[in-house]
PDB file of C-alpha atoms in Angstrom:
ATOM      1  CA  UNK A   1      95.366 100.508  89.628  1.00 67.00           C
ATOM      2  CA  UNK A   2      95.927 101.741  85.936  1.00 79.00           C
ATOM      3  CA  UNK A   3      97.659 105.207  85.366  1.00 92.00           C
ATOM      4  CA  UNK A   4      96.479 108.473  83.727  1.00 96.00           C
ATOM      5  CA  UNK A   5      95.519 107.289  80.125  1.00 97.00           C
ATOM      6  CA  UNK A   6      96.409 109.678  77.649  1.00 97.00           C
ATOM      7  CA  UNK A   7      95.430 109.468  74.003  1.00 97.00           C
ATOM      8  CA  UNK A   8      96.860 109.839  71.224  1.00 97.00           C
ATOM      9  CA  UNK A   9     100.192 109.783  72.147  1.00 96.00           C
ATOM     10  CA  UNK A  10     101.719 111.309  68.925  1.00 96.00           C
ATOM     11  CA  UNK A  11      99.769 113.635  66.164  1.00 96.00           C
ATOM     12  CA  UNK A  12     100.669 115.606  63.357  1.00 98.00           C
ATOM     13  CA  UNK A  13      98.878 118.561  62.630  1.00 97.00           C
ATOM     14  CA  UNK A  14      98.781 121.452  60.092  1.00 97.00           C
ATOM     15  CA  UNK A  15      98.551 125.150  60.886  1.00 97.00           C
ATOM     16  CA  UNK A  16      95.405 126.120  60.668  1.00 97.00           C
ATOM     17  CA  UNK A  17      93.407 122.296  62.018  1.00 98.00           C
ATOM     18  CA  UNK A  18      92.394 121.838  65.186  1.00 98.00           C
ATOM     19  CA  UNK A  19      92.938 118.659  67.623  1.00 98.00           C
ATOM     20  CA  UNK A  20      91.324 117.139  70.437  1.00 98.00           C
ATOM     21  CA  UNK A  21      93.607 115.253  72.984  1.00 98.00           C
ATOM     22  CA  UNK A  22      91.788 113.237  75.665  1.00 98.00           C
ATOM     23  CA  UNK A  23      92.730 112.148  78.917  1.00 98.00           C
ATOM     24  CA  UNK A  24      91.562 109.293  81.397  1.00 97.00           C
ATOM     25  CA  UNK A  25      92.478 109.891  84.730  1.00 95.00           C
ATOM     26  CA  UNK A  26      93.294 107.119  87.557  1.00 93.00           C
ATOM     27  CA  UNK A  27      90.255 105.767  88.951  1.00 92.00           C
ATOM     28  CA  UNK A  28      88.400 107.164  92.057  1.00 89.00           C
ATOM     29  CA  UNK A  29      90.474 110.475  90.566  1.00 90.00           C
ATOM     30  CA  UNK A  30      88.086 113.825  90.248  1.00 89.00           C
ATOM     31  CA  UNK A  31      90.599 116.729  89.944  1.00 90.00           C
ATOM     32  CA  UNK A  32      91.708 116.898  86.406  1.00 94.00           C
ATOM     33  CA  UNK A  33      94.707 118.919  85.180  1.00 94.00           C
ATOM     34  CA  UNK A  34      96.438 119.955  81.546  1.00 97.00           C
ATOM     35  CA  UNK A  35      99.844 121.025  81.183  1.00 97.00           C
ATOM     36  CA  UNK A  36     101.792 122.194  78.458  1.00 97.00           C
ATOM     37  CA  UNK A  37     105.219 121.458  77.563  1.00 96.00           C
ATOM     38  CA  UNK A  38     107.804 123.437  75.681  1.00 94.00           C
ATOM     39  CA  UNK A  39     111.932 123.629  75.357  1.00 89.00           C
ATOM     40  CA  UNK A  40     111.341 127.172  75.399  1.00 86.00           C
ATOM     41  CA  UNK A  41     108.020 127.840  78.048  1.00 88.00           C
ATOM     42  CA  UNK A  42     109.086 124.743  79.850  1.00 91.00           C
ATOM     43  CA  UNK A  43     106.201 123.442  81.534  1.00 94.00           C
ATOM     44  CA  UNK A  44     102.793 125.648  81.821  1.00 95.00           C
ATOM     45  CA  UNK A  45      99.659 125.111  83.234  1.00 94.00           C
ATOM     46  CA  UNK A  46      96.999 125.417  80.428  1.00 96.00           C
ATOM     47  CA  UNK A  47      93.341 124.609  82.684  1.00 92.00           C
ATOM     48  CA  UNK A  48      92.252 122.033  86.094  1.00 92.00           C
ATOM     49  CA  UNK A  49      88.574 120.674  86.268  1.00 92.00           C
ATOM     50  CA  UNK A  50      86.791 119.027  89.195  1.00 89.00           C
ATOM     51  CA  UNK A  51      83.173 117.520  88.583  1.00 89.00           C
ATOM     52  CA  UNK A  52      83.118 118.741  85.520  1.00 93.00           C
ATOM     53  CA  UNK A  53      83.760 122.307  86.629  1.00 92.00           C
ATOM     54  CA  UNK A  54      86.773 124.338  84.949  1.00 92.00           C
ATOM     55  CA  UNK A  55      88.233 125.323  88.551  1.00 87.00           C
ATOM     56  CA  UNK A  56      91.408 127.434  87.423  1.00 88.00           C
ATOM     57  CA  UNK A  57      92.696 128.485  83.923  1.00 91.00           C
ATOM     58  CA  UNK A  58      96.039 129.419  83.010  1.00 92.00           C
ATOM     59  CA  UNK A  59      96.977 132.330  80.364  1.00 93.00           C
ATOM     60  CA  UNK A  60      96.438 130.438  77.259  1.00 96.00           C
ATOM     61  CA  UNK A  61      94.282 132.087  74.068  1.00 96.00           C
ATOM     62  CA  UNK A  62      90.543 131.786  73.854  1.00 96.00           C
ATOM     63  CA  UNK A  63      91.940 128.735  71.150  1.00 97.00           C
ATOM     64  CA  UNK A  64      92.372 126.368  74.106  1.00 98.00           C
ATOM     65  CA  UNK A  65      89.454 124.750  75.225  1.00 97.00           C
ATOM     66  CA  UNK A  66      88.582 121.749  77.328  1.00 97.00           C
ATOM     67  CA  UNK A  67      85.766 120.181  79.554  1.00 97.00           C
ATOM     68  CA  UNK A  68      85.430 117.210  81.809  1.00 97.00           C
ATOM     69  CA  UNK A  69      82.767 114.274  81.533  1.00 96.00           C
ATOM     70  CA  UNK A  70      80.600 112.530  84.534  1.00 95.00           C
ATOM     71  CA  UNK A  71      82.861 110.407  84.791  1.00 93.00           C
ATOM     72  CA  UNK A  72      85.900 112.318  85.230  1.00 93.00           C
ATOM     73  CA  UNK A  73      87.456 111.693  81.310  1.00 97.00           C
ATOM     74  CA  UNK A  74      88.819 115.189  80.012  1.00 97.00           C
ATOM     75  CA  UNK A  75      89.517 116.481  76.688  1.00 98.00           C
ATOM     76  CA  UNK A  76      91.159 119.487  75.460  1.00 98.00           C
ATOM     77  CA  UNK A  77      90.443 121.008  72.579  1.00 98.00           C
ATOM     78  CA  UNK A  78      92.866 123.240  70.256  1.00 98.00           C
ATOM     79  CA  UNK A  79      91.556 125.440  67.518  1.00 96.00           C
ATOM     80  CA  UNK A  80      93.531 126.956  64.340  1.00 97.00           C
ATOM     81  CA  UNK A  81      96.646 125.627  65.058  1.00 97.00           C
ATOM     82  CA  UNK A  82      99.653 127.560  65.116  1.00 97.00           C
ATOM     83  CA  UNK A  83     103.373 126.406  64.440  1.00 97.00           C
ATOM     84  CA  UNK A  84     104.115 127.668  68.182  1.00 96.00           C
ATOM     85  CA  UNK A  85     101.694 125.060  69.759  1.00 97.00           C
ATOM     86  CA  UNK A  86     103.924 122.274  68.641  1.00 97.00           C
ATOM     87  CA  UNK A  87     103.977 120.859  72.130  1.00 97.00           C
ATOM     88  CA  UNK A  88     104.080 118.156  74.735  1.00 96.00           C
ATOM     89  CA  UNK A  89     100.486 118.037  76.329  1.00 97.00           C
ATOM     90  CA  UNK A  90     100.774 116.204  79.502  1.00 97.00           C
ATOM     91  CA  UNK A  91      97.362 115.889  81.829  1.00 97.00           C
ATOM     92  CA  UNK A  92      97.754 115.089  85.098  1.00 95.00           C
ATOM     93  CA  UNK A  93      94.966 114.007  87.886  1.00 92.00           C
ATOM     94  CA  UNK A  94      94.500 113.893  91.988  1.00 88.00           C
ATOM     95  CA  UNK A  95      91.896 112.695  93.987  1.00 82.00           C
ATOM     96  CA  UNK A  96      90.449 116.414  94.944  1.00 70.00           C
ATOM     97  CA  UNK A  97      89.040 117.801  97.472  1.00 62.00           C
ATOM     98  CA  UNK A  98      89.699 116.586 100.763  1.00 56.00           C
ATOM     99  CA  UNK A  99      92.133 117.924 103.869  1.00 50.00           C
ATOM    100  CA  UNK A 100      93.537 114.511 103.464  1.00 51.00           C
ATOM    101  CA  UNK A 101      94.467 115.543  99.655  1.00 61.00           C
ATOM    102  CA  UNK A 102      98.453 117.470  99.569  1.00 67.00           C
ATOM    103  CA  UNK A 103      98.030 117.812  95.912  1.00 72.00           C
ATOM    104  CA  UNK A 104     100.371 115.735  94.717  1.00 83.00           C
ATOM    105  CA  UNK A 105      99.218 115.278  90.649  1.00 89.00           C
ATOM    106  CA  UNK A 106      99.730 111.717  88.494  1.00 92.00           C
ATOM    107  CA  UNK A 107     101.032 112.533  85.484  1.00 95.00           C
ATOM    108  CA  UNK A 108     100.142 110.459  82.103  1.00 96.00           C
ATOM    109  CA  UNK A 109     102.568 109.931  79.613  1.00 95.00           C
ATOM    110  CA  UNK A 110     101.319 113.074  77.263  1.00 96.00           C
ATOM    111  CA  UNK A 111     100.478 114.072  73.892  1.00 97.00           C
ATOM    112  CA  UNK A 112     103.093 115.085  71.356  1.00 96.00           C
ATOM    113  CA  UNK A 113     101.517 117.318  69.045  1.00 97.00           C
ATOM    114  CA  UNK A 114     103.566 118.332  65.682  1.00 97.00           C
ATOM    115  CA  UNK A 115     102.056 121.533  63.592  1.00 97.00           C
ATOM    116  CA  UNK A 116     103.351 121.558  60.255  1.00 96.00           C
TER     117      UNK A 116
ATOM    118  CA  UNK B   1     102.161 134.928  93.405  1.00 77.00           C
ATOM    119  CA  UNK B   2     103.905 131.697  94.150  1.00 84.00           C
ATOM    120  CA  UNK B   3     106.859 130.540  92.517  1.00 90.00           C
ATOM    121  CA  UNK B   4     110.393 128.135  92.480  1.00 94.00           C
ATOM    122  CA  UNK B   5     113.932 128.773  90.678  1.00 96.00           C
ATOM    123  CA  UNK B   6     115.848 125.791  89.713  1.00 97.00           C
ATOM    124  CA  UNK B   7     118.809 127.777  89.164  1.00 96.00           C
ATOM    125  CA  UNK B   8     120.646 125.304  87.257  1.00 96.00           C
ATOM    126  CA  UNK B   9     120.238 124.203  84.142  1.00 96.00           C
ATOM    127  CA  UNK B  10     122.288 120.750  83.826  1.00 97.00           C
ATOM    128  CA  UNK B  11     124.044 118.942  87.188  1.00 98.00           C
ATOM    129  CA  UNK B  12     126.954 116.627  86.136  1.00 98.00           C
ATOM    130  CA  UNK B  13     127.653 114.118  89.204  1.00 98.00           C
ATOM    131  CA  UNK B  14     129.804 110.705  88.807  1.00 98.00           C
ATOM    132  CA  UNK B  15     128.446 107.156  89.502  1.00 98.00           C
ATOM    133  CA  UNK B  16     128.697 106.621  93.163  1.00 97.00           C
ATOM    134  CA  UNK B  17     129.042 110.637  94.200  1.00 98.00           C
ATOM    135  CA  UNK B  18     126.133 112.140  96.161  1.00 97.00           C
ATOM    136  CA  UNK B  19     124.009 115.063  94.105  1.00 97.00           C
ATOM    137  CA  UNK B  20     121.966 117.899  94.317  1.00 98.00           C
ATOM    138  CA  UNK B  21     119.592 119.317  92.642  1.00 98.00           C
ATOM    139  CA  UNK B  22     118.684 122.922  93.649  1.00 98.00           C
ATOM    140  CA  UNK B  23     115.057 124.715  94.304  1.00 97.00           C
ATOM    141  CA  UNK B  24     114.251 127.797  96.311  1.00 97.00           C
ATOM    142  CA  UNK B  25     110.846 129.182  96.398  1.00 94.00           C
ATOM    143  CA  UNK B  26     108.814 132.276  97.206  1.00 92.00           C
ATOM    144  CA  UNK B  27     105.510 131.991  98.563  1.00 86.00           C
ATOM    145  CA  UNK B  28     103.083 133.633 100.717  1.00 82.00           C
ATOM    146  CA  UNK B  29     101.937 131.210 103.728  1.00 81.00           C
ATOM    147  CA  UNK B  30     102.833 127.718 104.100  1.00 81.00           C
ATOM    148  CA  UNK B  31     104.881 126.370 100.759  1.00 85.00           C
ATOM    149  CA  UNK B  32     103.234 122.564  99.410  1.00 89.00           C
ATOM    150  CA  UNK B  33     106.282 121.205  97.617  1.00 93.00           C
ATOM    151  CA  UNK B  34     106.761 119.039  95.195  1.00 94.00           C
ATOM    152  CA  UNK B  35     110.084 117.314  92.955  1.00 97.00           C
ATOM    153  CA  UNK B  36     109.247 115.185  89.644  1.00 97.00           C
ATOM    154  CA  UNK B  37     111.225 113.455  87.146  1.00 97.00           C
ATOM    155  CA  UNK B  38     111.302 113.211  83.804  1.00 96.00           C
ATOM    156  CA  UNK B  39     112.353 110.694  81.799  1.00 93.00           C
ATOM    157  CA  UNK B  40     113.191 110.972  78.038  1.00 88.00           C
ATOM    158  CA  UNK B  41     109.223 110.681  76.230  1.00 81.00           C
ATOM    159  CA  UNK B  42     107.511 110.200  79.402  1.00 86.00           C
ATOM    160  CA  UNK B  43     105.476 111.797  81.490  1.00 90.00           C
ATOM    161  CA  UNK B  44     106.725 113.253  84.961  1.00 94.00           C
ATOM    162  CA  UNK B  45     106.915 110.686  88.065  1.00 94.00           C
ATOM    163  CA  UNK B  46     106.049 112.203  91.740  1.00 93.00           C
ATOM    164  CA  UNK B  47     109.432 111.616  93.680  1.00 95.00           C
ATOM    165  CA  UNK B  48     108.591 112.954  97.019  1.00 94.00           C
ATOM    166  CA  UNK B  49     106.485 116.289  98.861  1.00 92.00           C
ATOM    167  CA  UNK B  50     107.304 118.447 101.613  1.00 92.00           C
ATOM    168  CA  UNK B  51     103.654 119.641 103.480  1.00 86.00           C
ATOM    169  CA  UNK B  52     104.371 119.846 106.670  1.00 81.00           C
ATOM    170  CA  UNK B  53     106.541 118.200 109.626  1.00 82.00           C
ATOM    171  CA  UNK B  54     110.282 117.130 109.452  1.00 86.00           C
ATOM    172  CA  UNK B  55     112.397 119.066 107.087  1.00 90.00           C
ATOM    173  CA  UNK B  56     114.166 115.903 105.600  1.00 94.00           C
ATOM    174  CA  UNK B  57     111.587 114.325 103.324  1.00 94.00           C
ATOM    175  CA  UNK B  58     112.339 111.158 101.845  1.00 95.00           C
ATOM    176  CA  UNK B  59     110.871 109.987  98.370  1.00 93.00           C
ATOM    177  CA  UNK B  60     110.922 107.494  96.058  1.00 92.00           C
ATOM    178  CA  UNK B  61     114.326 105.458  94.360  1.00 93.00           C
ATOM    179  CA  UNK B  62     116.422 107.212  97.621  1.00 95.00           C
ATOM    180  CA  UNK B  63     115.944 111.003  96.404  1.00 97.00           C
ATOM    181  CA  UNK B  64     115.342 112.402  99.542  1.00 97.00           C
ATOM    182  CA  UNK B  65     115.101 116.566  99.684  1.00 97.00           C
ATOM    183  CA  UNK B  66     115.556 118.929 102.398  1.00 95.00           C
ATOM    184  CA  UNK B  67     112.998 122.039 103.384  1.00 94.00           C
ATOM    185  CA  UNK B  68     114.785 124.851 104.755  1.00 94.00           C
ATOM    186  CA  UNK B  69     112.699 127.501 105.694  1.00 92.00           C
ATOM    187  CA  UNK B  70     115.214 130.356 106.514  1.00 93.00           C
ATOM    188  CA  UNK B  71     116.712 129.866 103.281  1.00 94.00           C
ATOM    189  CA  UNK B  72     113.635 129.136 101.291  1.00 94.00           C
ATOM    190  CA  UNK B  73     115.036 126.463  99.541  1.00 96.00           C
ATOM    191  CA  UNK B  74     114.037 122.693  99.044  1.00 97.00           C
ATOM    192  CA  UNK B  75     117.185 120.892  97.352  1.00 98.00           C
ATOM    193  CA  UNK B  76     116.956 117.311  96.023  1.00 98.00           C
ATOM    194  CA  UNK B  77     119.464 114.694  97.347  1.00 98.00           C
ATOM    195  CA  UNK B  78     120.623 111.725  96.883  1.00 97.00           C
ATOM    196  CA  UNK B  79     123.450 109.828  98.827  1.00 97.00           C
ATOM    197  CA  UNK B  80     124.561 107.729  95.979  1.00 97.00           C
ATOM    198  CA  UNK B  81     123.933 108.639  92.301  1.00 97.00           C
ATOM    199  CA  UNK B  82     123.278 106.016  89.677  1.00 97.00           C
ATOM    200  CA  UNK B  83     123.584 106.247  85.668  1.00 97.00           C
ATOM    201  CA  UNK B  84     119.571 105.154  85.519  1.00 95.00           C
ATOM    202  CA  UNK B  85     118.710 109.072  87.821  1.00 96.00           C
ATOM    203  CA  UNK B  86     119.986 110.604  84.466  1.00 97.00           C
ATOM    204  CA  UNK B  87     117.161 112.817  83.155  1.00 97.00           C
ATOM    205  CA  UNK B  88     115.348 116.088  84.143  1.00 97.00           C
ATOM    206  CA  UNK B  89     114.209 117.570  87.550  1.00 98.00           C
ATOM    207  CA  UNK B  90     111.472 119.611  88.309  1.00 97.00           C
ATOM    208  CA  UNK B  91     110.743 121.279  91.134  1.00 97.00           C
ATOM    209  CA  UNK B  92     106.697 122.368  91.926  1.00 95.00           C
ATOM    210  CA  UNK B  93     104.788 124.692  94.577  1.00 91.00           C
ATOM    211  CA  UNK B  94     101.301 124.590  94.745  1.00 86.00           C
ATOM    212  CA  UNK B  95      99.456 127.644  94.071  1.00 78.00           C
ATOM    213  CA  UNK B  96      97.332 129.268  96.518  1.00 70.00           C
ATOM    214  CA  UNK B  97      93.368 128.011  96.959  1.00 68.00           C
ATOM    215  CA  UNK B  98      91.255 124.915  96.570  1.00 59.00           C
ATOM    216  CA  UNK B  99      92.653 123.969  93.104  1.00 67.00           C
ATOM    217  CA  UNK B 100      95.439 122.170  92.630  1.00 74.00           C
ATOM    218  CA  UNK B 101      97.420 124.046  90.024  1.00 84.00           C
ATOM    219  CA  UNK B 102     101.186 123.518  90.334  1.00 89.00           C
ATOM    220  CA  UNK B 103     103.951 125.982  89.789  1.00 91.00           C
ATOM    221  CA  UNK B 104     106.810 124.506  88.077  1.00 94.00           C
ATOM    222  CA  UNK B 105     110.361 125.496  87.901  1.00 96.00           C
ATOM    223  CA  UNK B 106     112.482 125.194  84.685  1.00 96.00           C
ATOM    224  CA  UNK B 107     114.169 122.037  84.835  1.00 96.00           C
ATOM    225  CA  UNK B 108     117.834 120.920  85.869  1.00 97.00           C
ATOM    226  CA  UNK B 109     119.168 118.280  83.284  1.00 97.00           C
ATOM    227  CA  UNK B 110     120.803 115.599  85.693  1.00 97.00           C
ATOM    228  CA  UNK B 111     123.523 113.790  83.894  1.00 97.00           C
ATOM    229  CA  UNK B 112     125.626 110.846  86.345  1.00 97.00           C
ATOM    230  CA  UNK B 113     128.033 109.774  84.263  1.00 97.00           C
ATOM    231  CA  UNK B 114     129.596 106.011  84.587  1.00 95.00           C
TER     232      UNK B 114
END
């Protein structure tokens, strides 16, 4: 069974652009999750989506945006970049929903975004 | 709210010596725990979850980690270290309700030198 599919795995931005970063999940997977990763913030929870619904958002500006397709793809959206989102983007999924489902998230490799 | 400490920032453990990585946690209600690793450029890789049951949980490539209620803590073991565990730890509650947003700690830097 193939992995979470992230894409593209390296960017370069300028201040002031904005980026989309998209994320396949694992098959049969519904529960989709974005994380952000920092040396500083270490590693924060940005927004989760399950059928499509945004289910929980983390404290991130209005600038951070994302949404979830029919068939479970995500993307994330950043607006007007800033120097300080320089970042590893990692999305993660799980099968959702369930008593049978502990939660456990699959990680894809992430996103390494650059602003310039 | 939920939360986990990782209150070390780097473990240094020779080849062959057994390690520990440190977690406590403070939750309300029953804790869902989690430890990853990180690998230089990768993505993080589930090693092993405490839900419910024993308090010795074993995971994947022999971590195995330890729930201790009384203390509130959830170290990460392993009997034997090897060069290859070098690279960072994180430790993970879930947070409260139906979604499954994780809480992660900051990271211990595991470094088994030859």
């Amino acid at each position: 069974k193939a992995g979470v599919t992230q894409t593209p795995r390296y960017l370069i931005k300028t201040r002031g652009q904005q980026v989309t970063l998209s994320c396949s999940p694992i098959s049969g997977h519904r529960s989709v999750s974005w994380y952000q990763q920092t040396p500083g913030q270490g590693l924060q929870f940005l927004f989760e989506y399950f059928s499509e619904t945004q289910r929980n958002k983390g404290n991130f500006p209005g600038r951070f945006s994302g949404r979830q397709f029919s068939n479970s793809r995500s993307e994330m959206n950043v607006s007007t970049l800033e120097l300080g989102d320089s970042a590893l983007y990692l999305c993660a999924s799980s099968p959702g929903g369930g008593s049978q489902n502990t939660g456990e998230l699959f990680f894809g490799e992430g996103s390494r975004l650059t602003v310039l | 709210a939920q939360s986990v400490a990782q209150p070390e920032d780097q473990v240094n453990v020779a080849e062959g010596n057994p390690l520990t990585v440190k977690c406590t946690y403070s939750v309300s209600g029953n804790p869902y725990l989690f430890w990853y690793v990180q690998y230089p450029n990768r993505g993080l890789q589930f090693l092993l979850k405490y839900i419910t049951g024993d308090n010795l949980v074993k995971g994947s490539y022999g971590f195995e980690a330890e729930f201790n209620k009384s203390q509130t803590s959830f170290h990460l073991k392993k009997p034997s270290a090897l060069v290859s565990d070098s690279a960072l730890y994180f430790c993970a509650v879930r947070d409260k309700g139906s979604s499954y947003k994780l809480i992660f700690g900051s990271g211990t830097r595991l470094l088994v030198r030859p």
